[in-house]
Amino acid sequence: MIEVLPDVPDDVLRRLVFAIVHDAADAGALRIVTRLHHVALAEQGFVPGDNGGLTLDVMDMK
């Protein structure tokens, strides 16, 4: 679980998302699903999923 305070700069969140996504991929994740919505997730390749959240197919990562 990750929580970011409202006054945290967007660049920090972008770097956090990048690190988490790549760590998960390095650990063998094939898909990452989240209910969070933020432009930083879309920038990493997350797309709307069936669950109302966002999904990233690790093989399609940027």
mmCIF file with all atom_site columns, N, CA and C in Angstrom:
data_model
loop_
_atom_site.group_PDB
_atom_site.id
_atom_site.type_symbol
_atom_site.label_atom_id
_atom_site.label_alt_id
_atom_site.label_comp_id
_atom_site.label_asym_id
_atom_site.label_entity_id
_atom_site.label_seq_id
_atom_site.pdbx_PDB_ins_code
_atom_site.Cartn_x
_atom_site.Cartn_y
_atom_site.Cartn_z
_atom_site.occupancy
_atom_site.B_iso_or_equiv
_atom_site.pdbx_formal_charge
_atom_site.auth_seq_id
_atom_site.auth_comp_id
_atom_site.auth_asym_id
_atom_site.auth_atom_id
_atom_site.pdbx_PDB_model_num
ATOM 1   N N  . MET A 1 1  ? 0.849   -1.169  0.000   1.00 0.00 ? 1  MET A N  1
ATOM 2   C CA . MET A 1 1  ? 0.000   0.000   0.000   1.00 0.00 ? 1  MET A CA 1
ATOM 3   C C  . MET A 1 1  ? 0.896   1.234   0.000   1.00 0.00 ? 1  MET A C  1
ATOM 4   N N  . ILE A 1 2  ? 0.511   2.189   -0.824  1.00 0.00 ? 2  ILE A N  1
ATOM 5   C CA . ILE A 1 2  ? 1.271   3.427   -0.919  1.00 0.00 ? 2  ILE A CA 1
ATOM 6   C C  . ILE A 1 2  ? 0.308   4.591   -0.771  1.00 0.00 ? 2  ILE A C  1
ATOM 7   N N  . GLU A 1 3  ? 0.722   5.552   0.000   1.00 0.00 ? 3  GLU A N  1
ATOM 8   C CA . GLU A 1 3  ? -0.074  6.758   0.174   1.00 0.00 ? 3  GLU A CA 1
ATOM 9   C C  . GLU A 1 3  ? 0.841   7.949   -0.056  1.00 0.00 ? 3  GLU A C  1
ATOM 10  N N  . VAL A 1 4  ? 0.365   8.906   -0.835  1.00 0.00 ? 4  VAL A N  1
ATOM 11  C CA . VAL A 1 4  ? 1.138   10.110  -1.118  1.00 0.00 ? 4  VAL A CA 1
ATOM 12  C C  . VAL A 1 4  ? 0.321   11.312  -0.664  1.00 0.00 ? 4  VAL A C  1
ATOM 13  N N  . LEU A 1 5  ? 0.944   12.181  0.088   1.00 0.00 ? 5  LEU A N  1
ATOM 14  C CA . LEU A 1 5  ? 0.259   13.374  0.570   1.00 0.00 ? 5  LEU A CA 1
ATOM 15  C C  . LEU A 1 5  ? -0.032  14.336  -0.577  1.00 0.00 ? 5  LEU A C  1
ATOM 16  N N  . PRO A 1 6  ? -1.091  15.115  -0.475  1.00 0.00 ? 6  PRO A N  1
ATOM 17  C CA . PRO A 1 6  ? -1.495  16.016  -1.567  1.00 0.00 ? 6  PRO A CA 1
ATOM 18  C C  . PRO A 1 6  ? -0.429  17.014  -2.004  1.00 0.00 ? 6  PRO A C  1
ATOM 19  N N  . ASP A 1 7  ? 0.446   17.441  -1.116  1.00 0.00 ? 7  ASP A N  1
ATOM 20  C CA . ASP A 1 7  ? 1.430   18.460  -1.486  1.00 0.00 ? 7  ASP A CA 1
ATOM 21  C C  . ASP A 1 7  ? 2.748   17.885  -2.021  1.00 0.00 ? 7  ASP A C  1
ATOM 22  N N  . VAL A 1 8  ? 2.807   16.572  -2.222  1.00 0.00 ? 8  VAL A N  1
ATOM 23  C CA . VAL A 1 8  ? 4.010   15.953  -2.778  1.00 0.00 ? 8  VAL A CA 1
ATOM 24  C C  . VAL A 1 8  ? 4.077   16.295  -4.270  1.00 0.00 ? 8  VAL A C  1
ATOM 25  N N  . PRO A 1 9  ? 5.218   16.772  -4.745  1.00 0.00 ? 9  PRO A N  1
ATOM 26  C CA . PRO A 1 9  ? 5.339   17.135  -6.162  1.00 0.00 ? 9  PRO A CA 1
ATOM 27  C C  . PRO A 1 9  ? 5.072   15.942  -7.090  1.00 0.00 ? 9  PRO A C  1
ATOM 28  N N  . ASP A 1 10 ? 4.463   16.210  -8.241  1.00 0.00 ? 10 ASP A N  1
ATOM 29  C CA . ASP A 1 10 ? 4.151   15.153  -9.202  1.00 0.00 ? 10 ASP A CA 1
ATOM 30  C C  . ASP A 1 10 ? 5.387   14.381  -9.638  1.00 0.00 ? 10 ASP A C  1
ATOM 31  N N  . ASP A 1 11 ? 6.529   15.056  -9.721  1.00 0.00 ? 11 ASP A N  1
ATOM 32  C CA . ASP A 1 11 ? 7.751   14.365  -10.133 1.00 0.00 ? 11 ASP A CA 1
ATOM 33  C C  . ASP A 1 11 ? 8.128   13.260  -9.161  1.00 0.00 ? 11 ASP A C  1
ATOM 34  N N  . VAL A 1 12 ? 7.894   13.474  -7.895  1.00 0.00 ? 12 VAL A N  1
ATOM 35  C CA . VAL A 1 12 ? 8.187   12.449  -6.890  1.00 0.00 ? 12 VAL A CA 1
ATOM 36  C C  . VAL A 1 12 ? 7.284   11.247  -7.112  1.00 0.00 ? 12 VAL A C  1
ATOM 37  N N  . LEU A 1 13 ? 6.016   11.491  -7.374  1.00 0.00 ? 13 LEU A N  1
ATOM 38  C CA . LEU A 1 13 ? 5.085   10.399  -7.635  1.00 0.00 ? 13 LEU A CA 1
ATOM 39  C C  . LEU A 1 13 ? 5.460   9.655   -8.914  1.00 0.00 ? 13 LEU A C  1
ATOM 40  N N  . ARG A 1 14 ? 5.862   10.368  -9.941  1.00 0.00 ? 14 ARG A N  1
ATOM 41  C CA . ARG A 1 14 ? 6.287   9.714   -11.188 1.00 0.00 ? 14 ARG A CA 1
ATOM 42  C C  . ARG A 1 14 ? 7.477   8.786   -10.941 1.00 0.00 ? 14 ARG A C  1
ATOM 43  N N  . ARG A 1 15 ? 8.443   9.243   -10.170 1.00 0.00 ? 15 ARG A N  1
ATOM 44  C CA . ARG A 1 15 ? 9.622   8.411   -9.863  1.00 0.00 ? 15 ARG A CA 1
ATOM 45  C C  . ARG A 1 15 ? 9.248   7.200   -9.009  1.00 0.00 ? 15 ARG A C  1
ATOM 46  N N  . LEU A 1 16 ? 8.317   7.397   -8.089  1.00 0.00 ? 16 LEU A N  1
ATOM 47  C CA . LEU A 1 16 ? 7.845   6.308   -7.243  1.00 0.00 ? 16 LEU A CA 1
ATOM 48  C C  . LEU A 1 16 ? 7.142   5.244   -8.081  1.00 0.00 ? 16 LEU A C  1
ATOM 49  N N  . VAL A 1 17 ? 6.246   5.667   -8.960  1.00 0.00 ? 17 VAL A N  1
ATOM 50  C CA . VAL A 1 17 ? 5.539   4.726   -9.841  1.00 0.00 ? 17 VAL A CA 1
ATOM 51  C C  . VAL A 1 17 ? 6.545   3.973   -10.706 1.00 0.00 ? 17 VAL A C  1
ATOM 52  N N  . PHE A 1 18 ? 7.496   4.677   -11.282 1.00 0.00 ? 18 PHE A N  1
ATOM 53  C CA . PHE A 1 18 ? 8.513   4.045   -12.126 1.00 0.00 ? 18 PHE A CA 1
ATOM 54  C C  . PHE A 1 18 ? 9.260   2.958   -11.344 1.00 0.00 ? 18 PHE A C  1
ATOM 55  N N  . ALA A 1 19 ? 9.696   3.293   -10.149 1.00 0.00 ? 19 ALA A N  1
ATOM 56  C CA . ALA A 1 19 ? 10.455  2.341   -9.334  1.00 0.00 ? 19 ALA A CA 1
ATOM 57  C C  . ALA A 1 19 ? 9.616   1.121   -8.964  1.00 0.00 ? 19 ALA A C  1
ATOM 58  N N  . ILE A 1 20 ? 8.379   1.346   -8.560  1.00 0.00 ? 20 ILE A N  1
ATOM 59  C CA . ILE A 1 20 ? 7.511   0.245   -8.145  1.00 0.00 ? 20 ILE A CA 1
ATOM 60  C C  . ILE A 1 20 ? 7.212   -0.689  -9.320  1.00 0.00 ? 20 ILE A C  1
ATOM 61  N N  . VAL A 1 21 ? 6.874   -0.100  -10.461 1.00 0.00 ? 21 VAL A N  1
ATOM 62  C CA . VAL A 1 21 ? 6.554   -0.903  -11.640 1.00 0.00 ? 21 VAL A CA 1
ATOM 63  C C  . VAL A 1 21 ? 7.751   -1.747  -12.057 1.00 0.00 ? 21 VAL A C  1
ATOM 64  N N  . HIS A 1 22 ? 8.918   -1.139  -12.096 1.00 0.00 ? 22 HIS A N  1
ATOM 65  C CA . HIS A 1 22 ? 10.098  -1.888  -12.525 1.00 0.00 ? 22 HIS A CA 1
ATOM 66  C C  . HIS A 1 22 ? 10.534  -2.921  -11.488 1.00 0.00 ? 22 HIS A C  1
ATOM 67  N N  . ASP A 1 23 ? 10.383  -2.634  -10.217 1.00 0.00 ? 23 ASP A N  1
ATOM 68  C CA . ASP A 1 23 ? 10.686  -3.633  -9.183  1.00 0.00 ? 23 ASP A CA 1
ATOM 69  C C  . ASP A 1 23 ? 9.749   -4.829  -9.301  1.00 0.00 ? 23 ASP A C  1
ATOM 70  N N  . ALA A 1 24 ? 8.466   -4.563  -9.539  1.00 0.00 ? 24 ALA A N  1
ATOM 71  C CA . ALA A 1 24 ? 7.496   -5.655  -9.689  1.00 0.00 ? 24 ALA A CA 1
ATOM 72  C C  . ALA A 1 24 ? 7.824   -6.496  -10.925 1.00 0.00 ? 24 ALA A C  1
ATOM 73  N N  . ALA A 1 25 ? 8.168   -5.832  -12.015 1.00 0.00 ? 25 ALA A N  1
ATOM 74  C CA . ALA A 1 25 ? 8.532   -6.553  -13.238 1.00 0.00 ? 25 ALA A CA 1
ATOM 75  C C  . ALA A 1 25 ? 9.784   -7.398  -13.019 1.00 0.00 ? 25 ALA A C  1
ATOM 76  N N  . ASP A 1 26 ? 10.772  -6.832  -12.359 1.00 0.00 ? 26 ASP A N  1
ATOM 77  C CA . ASP A 1 26 ? 12.010  -7.570  -12.075 1.00 0.00 ? 26 ASP A CA 1
ATOM 78  C C  . ASP A 1 26 ? 11.756  -8.775  -11.181 1.00 0.00 ? 26 ASP A C  1
ATOM 79  N N  . ALA A 1 27 ? 10.719  -8.691  -10.354 1.00 0.00 ? 27 ALA A N  1
ATOM 80  C CA . ALA A 1 27 ? 10.374  -9.797  -9.457  1.00 0.00 ? 27 ALA A CA 1
ATOM 81  C C  . ALA A 1 27 ? 9.497   -10.843 -10.148 1.00 0.00 ? 27 ALA A C  1
ATOM 82  N N  . GLY A 1 28 ? 9.135   -10.604 -11.418 1.00 0.00 ? 28 GLY A N  1
ATOM 83  C CA . GLY A 1 28 ? 8.386   -11.596 -12.171 1.00 0.00 ? 28 GLY A CA 1
ATOM 84  C C  . GLY A 1 28 ? 6.919   -11.287 -12.407 1.00 0.00 ? 28 GLY A C  1
ATOM 85  N N  . ALA A 1 29 ? 6.462   -10.111 -12.014 1.00 0.00 ? 29 ALA A N  1
ATOM 86  C CA . ALA A 1 29 ? 5.056   -9.763  -12.247 1.00 0.00 ? 29 ALA A CA 1
ATOM 87  C C  . ALA A 1 29 ? 4.786   -9.702  -13.746 1.00 0.00 ? 29 ALA A C  1
ATOM 88  N N  . LEU A 1 30 ? 3.642   -10.224 -14.153 1.00 0.00 ? 30 LEU A N  1
ATOM 89  C CA . LEU A 1 30 ? 3.235   -10.166 -15.548 1.00 0.00 ? 30 LEU A CA 1
ATOM 90  C C  . LEU A 1 30 ? 2.209   -9.071  -15.785 1.00 0.00 ? 30 LEU A C  1
ATOM 91  N N  . ARG A 1 31 ? 1.462   -8.748  -14.720 1.00 0.00 ? 31 ARG A N  1
ATOM 92  C CA . ARG A 1 31 ? 0.425   -7.715  -14.806 1.00 0.00 ? 31 ARG A CA 1
ATOM 93  C C  . ARG A 1 31 ? 0.337   -7.018  -13.464 1.00 0.00 ? 31 ARG A C  1
ATOM 94  N N  . ILE A 1 32 ? 0.143   -5.711  -13.508 1.00 0.00 ? 32 ILE A N  1
ATOM 95  C CA . ILE A 1 32 ? -0.029  -4.921  -12.288 1.00 0.00 ? 32 ILE A CA 1
ATOM 96  C C  . ILE A 1 32 ? -1.381  -4.230  -12.384 1.00 0.00 ? 32 ILE A C  1
ATOM 97  N N  . VAL A 1 33 ? -2.180  -4.360  -11.326 1.00 0.00 ? 33 VAL A N  1
ATOM 98  C CA . VAL A 1 33 ? -3.525  -3.794  -11.297 1.00 0.00 ? 33 VAL A CA 1
ATOM 99  C C  . VAL A 1 33 ? -3.635  -2.861  -10.096 1.00 0.00 ? 33 VAL A C  1
ATOM 100 N N  . THR A 1 34 ? -4.243  -1.696  -10.310 1.00 0.00 ? 34 THR A N  1
ATOM 101 C CA . THR A 1 34 ? -4.441  -0.747  -9.222  1.00 0.00 ? 34 THR A CA 1
ATOM 102 C C  . THR A 1 34 ? -5.793  -0.064  -9.363  1.00 0.00 ? 34 THR A C  1
ATOM 103 N N  . ARG A 1 35 ? -6.338  0.352   -8.259  1.00 0.00 ? 35 ARG A N  1
ATOM 104 C CA . ARG A 1 35 ? -7.575  1.133   -8.280  1.00 0.00 ? 35 ARG A CA 1
ATOM 105 C C  . ARG A 1 35 ? -7.268  2.633   -8.252  1.00 0.00 ? 35 ARG A C  1
ATOM 106 N N  . LEU A 1 36 ? -5.998  2.965   -8.136  1.00 0.00 ? 36 LEU A N  1
ATOM 107 C CA . LEU A 1 36 ? -5.585  4.368   -8.140  1.00 0.00 ? 36 LEU A CA 1
ATOM 108 C C  . LEU A 1 36 ? -5.652  4.938   -9.551  1.00 0.00 ? 36 LEU A C  1
ATOM 109 N N  . HIS A 1 37 ? -5.886  6.223   -9.645  1.00 0.00 ? 37 HIS A N  1
ATOM 110 C CA . HIS A 1 37 ? -5.892  6.917   -10.933 1.00 0.00 ? 37 HIS A CA 1
ATOM 111 C C  . HIS A 1 37 ? -5.024  8.166   -10.807 1.00 0.00 ? 37 HIS A C  1
ATOM 112 N N  . HIS A 1 38 ? -4.004  8.251   -11.640 1.00 0.00 ? 38 HIS A N  1
ATOM 113 C CA . HIS A 1 38 ? -3.128  9.418   -11.661 1.00 0.00 ? 38 HIS A CA 1
ATOM 114 C C  . HIS A 1 38 ? -2.422  9.428   -13.003 1.00 0.00 ? 38 HIS A C  1
ATOM 115 N N  . VAL A 1 39 ? -2.133  10.604  -13.506 1.00 0.00 ? 39 VAL A N  1
ATOM 116 C CA . VAL A 1 39 ? -1.466  10.737  -14.795 1.00 0.00 ? 39 VAL A CA 1
ATOM 117 C C  . VAL A 1 39 ? -0.129  9.983   -14.814 1.00 0.00 ? 39 VAL A C  1
ATOM 118 N N  . ALA A 1 40 ? 0.548   9.888   -13.683 1.00 0.00 ? 40 ALA A N  1
ATOM 119 C CA . ALA A 1 40 ? 1.827   9.180   -13.616 1.00 0.00 ? 40 ALA A CA 1
ATOM 120 C C  . ALA A 1 40 ? 1.651   7.701   -13.968 1.00 0.00 ? 40 ALA A C  1
ATOM 121 N N  . LEU A 1 41 ? 0.510   7.126   -13.640 1.00 0.00 ? 41 LEU A N  1
ATOM 122 C CA . LEU A 1 41 ? 0.250   5.724   -13.980 1.00 0.00 ? 41 LEU A CA 1
ATOM 123 C C  . LEU A 1 41 ? 0.037   5.580   -15.486 1.00 0.00 ? 41 LEU A C  1
ATOM 124 N N  . ALA A 1 42 ? -0.731  6.469   -16.068 1.00 0.00 ? 42 ALA A N  1
ATOM 125 C CA . ALA A 1 42 ? -0.953  6.431   -17.513 1.00 0.00 ? 42 ALA A CA 1
ATOM 126 C C  . ALA A 1 42 ? 0.366   6.623   -18.261 1.00 0.00 ? 42 ALA A C  1
ATOM 127 N N  . GLU A 1 43 ? 1.231   7.468   -17.749 1.00 0.00 ? 43 GLU A N  1
ATOM 128 C CA . GLU A 1 43 ? 2.534   7.698   -18.384 1.00 0.00 ? 43 GLU A CA 1
ATOM 129 C C  . GLU A 1 43 ? 3.393   6.439   -18.392 1.00 0.00 ? 43 GLU A C  1
ATOM 130 N N  . GLN A 1 44 ? 3.164   5.542   -17.448 1.00 0.00 ? 44 GLN A N  1
ATOM 131 C CA . GLN A 1 44 ? 3.911   4.286   -17.397 1.00 0.00 ? 44 GLN A CA 1
ATOM 132 C C  . GLN A 1 44 ? 3.248   3.193   -18.225 1.00 0.00 ? 44 GLN A C  1
ATOM 133 N N  . GLY A 1 45 ? 2.078   3.491   -18.810 1.00 0.00 ? 45 GLY A N  1
ATOM 134 C CA . GLY A 1 45 ? 1.427   2.520   -19.680 1.00 0.00 ? 45 GLY A CA 1
ATOM 135 C C  . GLY A 1 45 ? 0.191   1.860   -19.105 1.00 0.00 ? 45 GLY A C  1
ATOM 136 N N  . PHE A 1 46 ? -0.251  2.272   -17.921 1.00 0.00 ? 46 PHE A N  1
ATOM 137 C CA . PHE A 1 46 ? -1.469  1.714   -17.353 1.00 0.00 ? 46 PHE A CA 1
ATOM 138 C C  . PHE A 1 46 ? -2.661  2.131   -18.209 1.00 0.00 ? 46 PHE A C  1
ATOM 139 N N  . VAL A 1 47 ? -3.597  1.189   -18.406 1.00 0.00 ? 47 VAL A N  1
ATOM 140 C CA . VAL A 1 47 ? -4.812  1.447   -19.175 1.00 0.00 ? 47 VAL A CA 1
ATOM 141 C C  . VAL A 1 47 ? -6.008  1.017   -18.335 1.00 0.00 ? 47 VAL A C  1
ATOM 142 N N  . PRO A 1 48 ? -7.194  1.563   -18.637 1.00 0.00 ? 48 PRO A N  1
ATOM 143 C CA . PRO A 1 48 ? -8.387  1.162   -17.880 1.00 0.00 ? 48 PRO A CA 1
ATOM 144 C C  . PRO A 1 48 ? -8.605  -0.345  -17.967 1.00 0.00 ? 48 PRO A C  1
ATOM 145 N N  . GLY A 1 49 ? -8.905  -0.942  -16.822 1.00 0.00 ? 49 GLY A N  1
ATOM 146 C CA . GLY A 1 49 ? -9.151  -2.378  -16.755 1.00 0.00 ? 49 GLY A CA 1
ATOM 147 C C  . GLY A 1 49 ? -10.611 -2.672  -16.483 1.00 0.00 ? 49 GLY A C  1
ATOM 148 N N  . ASP A 1 50 ? -10.948 -3.940  -16.464 1.00 0.00 ? 50 ASP A N  1
ATOM 149 C CA . ASP A 1 50 ? -12.325 -4.377  -16.243 1.00 0.00 ? 50 ASP A CA 1
ATOM 150 C C  . ASP A 1 50 ? -12.818 -4.088  -14.834 1.00 0.00 ? 50 ASP A C  1
ATOM 151 N N  . ASN A 1 51 ? -11.916 -3.909  -13.899 1.00 0.00 ? 51 ASN A N  1
ATOM 152 C CA . ASN A 1 51 ? -12.287 -3.732  -12.494 1.00 0.00 ? 51 ASN A CA 1
ATOM 153 C C  . ASN A 1 51 ? -12.570 -2.282  -12.116 1.00 0.00 ? 51 ASN A C  1
ATOM 154 N N  . GLY A 1 52 ? -12.554 -1.389  -13.097 1.00 0.00 ? 52 GLY A N  1
ATOM 155 C CA . GLY A 1 52 ? -12.739 0.034   -12.804 1.00 0.00 ? 52 GLY A CA 1
ATOM 156 C C  . GLY A 1 52 ? -11.445 0.720   -12.434 1.00 0.00 ? 52 GLY A C  1
ATOM 157 N N  . GLY A 1 53 ? -10.383 -0.040  -12.336 1.00 0.00 ? 53 GLY A N  1
ATOM 158 C CA . GLY A 1 53 ? -9.077  0.520   -12.022 1.00 0.00 ? 53 GLY A CA 1
ATOM 159 C C  . GLY A 1 53 ? -8.213  0.585   -13.270 1.00 0.00 ? 53 GLY A C  1
ATOM 160 N N  . LEU A 1 54 ? -6.917  0.510   -13.071 1.00 0.00 ? 54 LEU A N  1
ATOM 161 C CA . LEU A 1 54 ? -5.961  0.548   -14.170 1.00 0.00 ? 54 LEU A CA 1
ATOM 162 C C  . LEU A 1 54 ? -5.125  -0.716  -14.165 1.00 0.00 ? 54 LEU A C  1
ATOM 163 N N  . THR A 1 55 ? -4.722  -1.153  -15.353 1.00 0.00 ? 55 THR A N  1
ATOM 164 C CA . THR A 1 55 ? -3.941  -2.374  -15.502 1.00 0.00 ? 55 THR A CA 1
ATOM 165 C C  . THR A 1 55 ? -2.731  -2.092  -16.384 1.00 0.00 ? 55 THR A C  1
ATOM 166 N N  . LEU A 1 56 ? -1.622  -2.715  -16.033 1.00 0.00 ? 56 LEU A N  1
ATOM 167 C CA . LEU A 1 56 ? -0.416  -2.632  -16.854 1.00 0.00 ? 56 LEU A CA 1
ATOM 168 C C  . LEU A 1 56 ? 0.036   -4.040  -17.179 1.00 0.00 ? 56 LEU A C  1
ATOM 169 N N  . ASP A 1 57 ? 0.102   -4.360  -18.465 1.00 0.00 ? 57 ASP A N  1
ATOM 170 C CA . ASP A 1 57 ? 0.701   -5.607  -18.915 1.00 0.00 ? 57 ASP A CA 1
ATOM 171 C C  . ASP A 1 57 ? 2.196   -5.341  -18.957 1.00 0.00 ? 57 ASP A C  1
ATOM 172 N N  . VAL A 1 58 ? 2.943   -6.028  -18.132 1.00 0.00 ? 58 VAL A N  1
ATOM 173 C CA . VAL A 1 58 ? 4.374   -5.756  -17.982 1.00 0.00 ? 58 VAL A CA 1
ATOM 174 C C  . VAL A 1 58 ? 5.117   -5.913  -19.304 1.00 0.00 ? 58 VAL A C  1
ATOM 175 N N  . MET A 1 59 ? 4.644   -6.793  -20.166 1.00 0.00 ? 59 MET A N  1
ATOM 176 C CA . MET A 1 59 ? 5.305   -6.989  -21.455 1.00 0.00 ? 59 MET A CA 1
ATOM 177 C C  . MET A 1 59 ? 5.133   -5.782  -22.382 1.00 0.00 ? 59 MET A C  1
ATOM 178 N N  . ASP A 1 60 ? 4.176   -4.912  -22.082 1.00 0.00 ? 60 ASP A N  1
ATOM 179 C CA . ASP A 1 60 ? 3.933   -3.708  -22.870 1.00 0.00 ? 60 ASP A CA 1
ATOM 180 C C  . ASP A 1 60 ? 4.548   -2.457  -22.251 1.00 0.00 ? 60 ASP A C  1
ATOM 181 N N  . MET A 1 61 ? 5.352   -2.632  -21.188 1.00 0.00 ? 61 MET A N  1
ATOM 182 C CA . MET A 1 61 ? 5.918   -1.481  -20.480 1.00 0.00 ? 61 MET A CA 1
ATOM 183 C C  . MET A 1 61 ? 6.796   -0.643  -21.386 1.00 0.00 ? 61 MET A C  1
ATOM 184 N N  . LYS A 1 62 ? 6.818   0.657   -21.070 1.00 0.00 ? 62 LYS A N  1
ATOM 185 C CA . LYS A 1 62 ? 7.694   1.599   -21.778 1.00 0.00 ? 62 LYS A CA 1
ATOM 186 C C  . LYS A 1 62 ? 9.100   1.459   -21.255 1.00 0.00 ? 62 LYS A C  1
#
